[in-house]
Short mmCIF file of C-alpha atoms in Angstrom, two decimals:
data_model
loop_
_atom_site.label_atom_id
_atom_site.label_comp_id
_atom_site.label_asym_id
_atom_site.label_seq_id
_atom_site.Cartn_x
_atom_site.Cartn_y
_atom_site.Cartn_z
CA MET A 196 -46.80 4.28 -179.10
CA ARG A 197 -46.95 0.74 -180.89
CA ALA A 198 -46.66 -0.66 -177.27
CA GLN A 199 -49.68 1.54 -176.34
CA LEU A 200 -51.66 0.44 -179.21
CA PHE A 201 -50.71 -3.38 -178.88
CA SER A 202 -51.78 -3.17 -175.16
CA ALA A 203 -55.03 -1.73 -175.88
CA ILE A 204 -55.78 -4.19 -178.67
CA LEU A 205 -54.64 -7.22 -176.15
CA THR A 206 -57.09 -5.63 -173.36
CA LEU A 207 -59.88 -5.36 -176.03
CA ALA A 208 -59.52 -8.82 -177.14
CA VAL A 209 -59.45 -10.23 -173.54
CA ILE A 210 -62.30 -8.10 -172.78
CA SER A 211 -64.19 -9.53 -175.88
CA VAL A 212 -63.03 -13.22 -175.59
CA THR A 213 -64.40 -13.24 -171.86
CA THR A 214 -67.40 -11.66 -172.72
CA TYR A 215 -68.14 -14.19 -175.19
CA GLY A 216 -67.38 -17.14 -172.92
CA PHE A 217 -69.54 -15.79 -170.21
CA ILE A 218 -72.58 -15.36 -172.70
CA GLU A 219 -72.05 -18.98 -174.16
CA TRP A 220 -71.57 -20.46 -170.65
CA LYS A 221 -74.87 -18.65 -169.58
CA ALA A 222 -76.73 -19.92 -172.81
CA VAL A 223 -75.26 -23.40 -172.08
CA GLU A 224 -76.39 -23.28 -168.31
CA SER A 225 -79.86 -22.00 -169.39
CA ALA A 226 -80.35 -24.80 -171.82
CA ARG A 227 -79.29 -27.26 -169.02
CA GLN A 228 -81.45 -25.85 -166.51
CA ASP A 229 -84.40 -26.05 -169.07
CA ALA A 230 -83.46 -29.57 -169.67
CA VAL A 231 -83.31 -30.34 -165.81
CA CYS A 232 -86.87 -28.44 -165.29
CA LYS A 233 -88.34 -30.38 -168.30
CA THR A 234 -87.13 -33.95 -166.54
CA ALA A 235 -88.23 -33.23 -163.17
CA HIS A 236 -91.48 -32.37 -164.68
CA GLN A 237 -91.75 -35.25 -166.65
CA HIS A 238 -90.92 -37.18 -163.39
CA MET A 239 -93.47 -35.55 -161.39
CA GLU A 240 -96.19 -36.63 -164.12
CA THR A 241 -95.23 -40.13 -163.95
CA LEU A 242 -95.44 -40.30 -160.24
CA GLN A 243 -98.71 -38.63 -160.27
CA ILE A 244 -100.21 -40.86 -163.06
CA ARG A 245 -99.00 -43.70 -161.16
CA ALA A 246 -100.37 -42.40 -157.79
CA ARG A 247 -103.59 -41.98 -159.65
CA ALA A 248 -103.52 -45.60 -160.92
CA MET A 249 -103.02 -46.74 -157.42
CA ALA A 250 -105.88 -44.77 -155.95
CA ALA A 251 -108.19 -46.40 -158.43
CA GLY A 252 -106.56 -49.73 -157.96
CA LEU A 253 -105.66 -50.33 -161.30
CA SER A 254 -102.05 -51.20 -162.70
CA VAL A 255 -100.64 -48.06 -164.53
CA ASP A 256 -101.17 -49.81 -167.87
CA ALA A 257 -105.04 -50.21 -167.13
CA TYR A 258 -105.19 -46.71 -165.84
CA ALA A 259 -103.83 -45.37 -169.20
CA ASP A 260 -106.24 -47.55 -170.86
CA ALA A 261 -109.10 -46.58 -169.07
CA GLU A 262 -107.71 -42.99 -169.51
CA LYS A 263 -107.47 -43.75 -173.20
CA ALA A 264 -110.94 -44.92 -173.47
CA GLU A 265 -112.24 -41.89 -171.67
CA VAL A 266 -110.70 -39.73 -174.20
CA ASP A 267 -112.04 -41.54 -177.19
CA LYS A 268 -115.39 -41.24 -175.79
CA LEU A 269 -114.95 -37.75 -175.51
CA VAL A 270 -113.51 -37.06 -179.22
CA SER A 271 -116.08 -39.22 -180.65
CA ALA A 272 -118.68 -37.22 -179.03
CA LEU A 273 -117.29 -34.17 -180.36
CA ASP A 274 -116.71 -35.59 -183.72
CA THR A 275 -120.42 -36.26 -184.12
CA ALA A 276 -121.31 -32.94 -183.07
CA LYS A 277 -122.49 -30.56 -186.06
CA ASN A 278 -122.50 -26.86 -184.64
CA ASP A 279 -121.04 -24.82 -181.82
CA ALA A 280 -124.14 -25.53 -179.80
CA GLU A 281 -123.80 -29.16 -179.82
CA VAL A 282 -120.16 -29.06 -179.13
CA GLU A 283 -120.61 -26.70 -176.07
CA ALA A 284 -123.37 -29.49 -175.09
CA VAL A 285 -120.86 -32.27 -175.15
CA ILE A 286 -118.21 -29.88 -173.31
CA ASP A 287 -120.93 -29.17 -170.68
CA ALA A 288 -122.08 -32.90 -170.18
CA HIS A 289 -118.30 -34.13 -169.77
CA ALA A 290 -117.67 -31.42 -167.32
CA ALA A 291 -120.69 -32.42 -165.51
CA GLU A 292 -119.89 -35.99 -165.43
CA LEU A 293 -116.33 -34.95 -164.01
CA GLN A 294 -117.93 -32.91 -161.48
CA ALA A 295 -120.55 -35.81 -160.51
CA GLN A 296 -117.21 -37.91 -160.14
CA ASP A 297 -115.58 -35.49 -157.71
CA ALA A 298 -118.52 -35.38 -155.89
CA ALA A 299 -118.96 -38.70 -155.29
CA SER A 300 -115.64 -39.34 -154.37
CA ASP A 301 -116.07 -36.64 -151.66
CA ALA A 302 -119.00 -38.29 -150.59
CA GLU A 303 -117.08 -41.30 -150.25
CA LEU A 304 -114.44 -39.79 -148.28
CA LYS A 305 -117.51 -38.21 -146.08
CA ASN A 306 -119.04 -41.43 -145.52
CA GLN A 307 -115.75 -43.29 -144.23
CA GLY A 308 -116.10 -41.68 -140.98
CA SER A 309 -119.62 -43.37 -140.50
CA GLN A 310 -118.34 -46.78 -141.87
CA ILE A 311 -117.64 -48.13 -138.26
CA PHE A 312 -121.27 -47.59 -137.68
CA LEU A 313 -122.37 -48.96 -140.55
CA GLU A 314 -120.11 -52.15 -139.86
CA GLN A 315 -117.96 -51.67 -142.45
CA LYS A 316 -114.16 -51.83 -142.98
CA HIS A 317 -112.24 -48.96 -143.82
CA LYS A 318 -110.78 -48.77 -147.42
CA GLU A 319 -107.19 -49.29 -147.23
CA GLN A 320 -104.90 -46.83 -148.51
CA ARG A 321 -103.64 -47.59 -151.74
CA ILE A 322 -101.01 -45.16 -152.42
CA THR A 323 -97.82 -46.20 -150.37
CA THR A 324 -95.75 -44.28 -148.09
CA ASP A 325 -92.90 -44.63 -150.43
CA ILE A 326 -94.82 -43.30 -153.58
CA LYS A 327 -96.18 -40.02 -151.40
CA GLN A 328 -92.70 -39.73 -150.26
CA GLU A 329 -91.38 -39.92 -153.77
CA ILE A 330 -93.85 -37.59 -154.89
CA GLU A 331 -92.87 -34.93 -152.17
CA ARG A 332 -89.32 -35.08 -153.45
CA ALA A 333 -90.23 -34.94 -157.14
CA GLU A 334 -92.15 -31.76 -156.09
CA LYS A 335 -89.43 -30.40 -154.35
CA ALA A 336 -87.02 -31.12 -157.32
CA VAL A 337 -89.61 -29.26 -159.57
CA ALA A 338 -89.46 -26.44 -157.44
CA ASP A 339 -85.66 -26.11 -157.00
CA ALA A 340 -85.07 -26.87 -160.95
CA CYS A 341 -87.91 -24.44 -162.40
CA ARG A 342 -86.88 -21.49 -160.60
#
């Protein structure tokens, strides 16, 4: 009788310790996965900023300064708004400015096809092949790490 009771307690203890160990392992693995995913996202964002800076023909620091100046301009415009209508007007104006910049970029890309006719040189690609490949690898790493 004592042997059966001891055996049952021992079996229950082994099952409990194994379950606890498995739960702890899953928690640690989940935390590791989250950290890897976060790191992969940060690397991807860094590469995207670097690519945008290269496309703009600026250094990363100069691009960050230009972006900061744009944000400061928007924040100060929002700070001077006195009511919701003015805030909406500032946001709409900023959105229109961004759309105009996108339209200008699209027009420039479409115009590159007729540059030979206008005796202009094509713009050289500013984003290097190695950066493009690194971005592709980073996208794959994000997809793998953040399942």
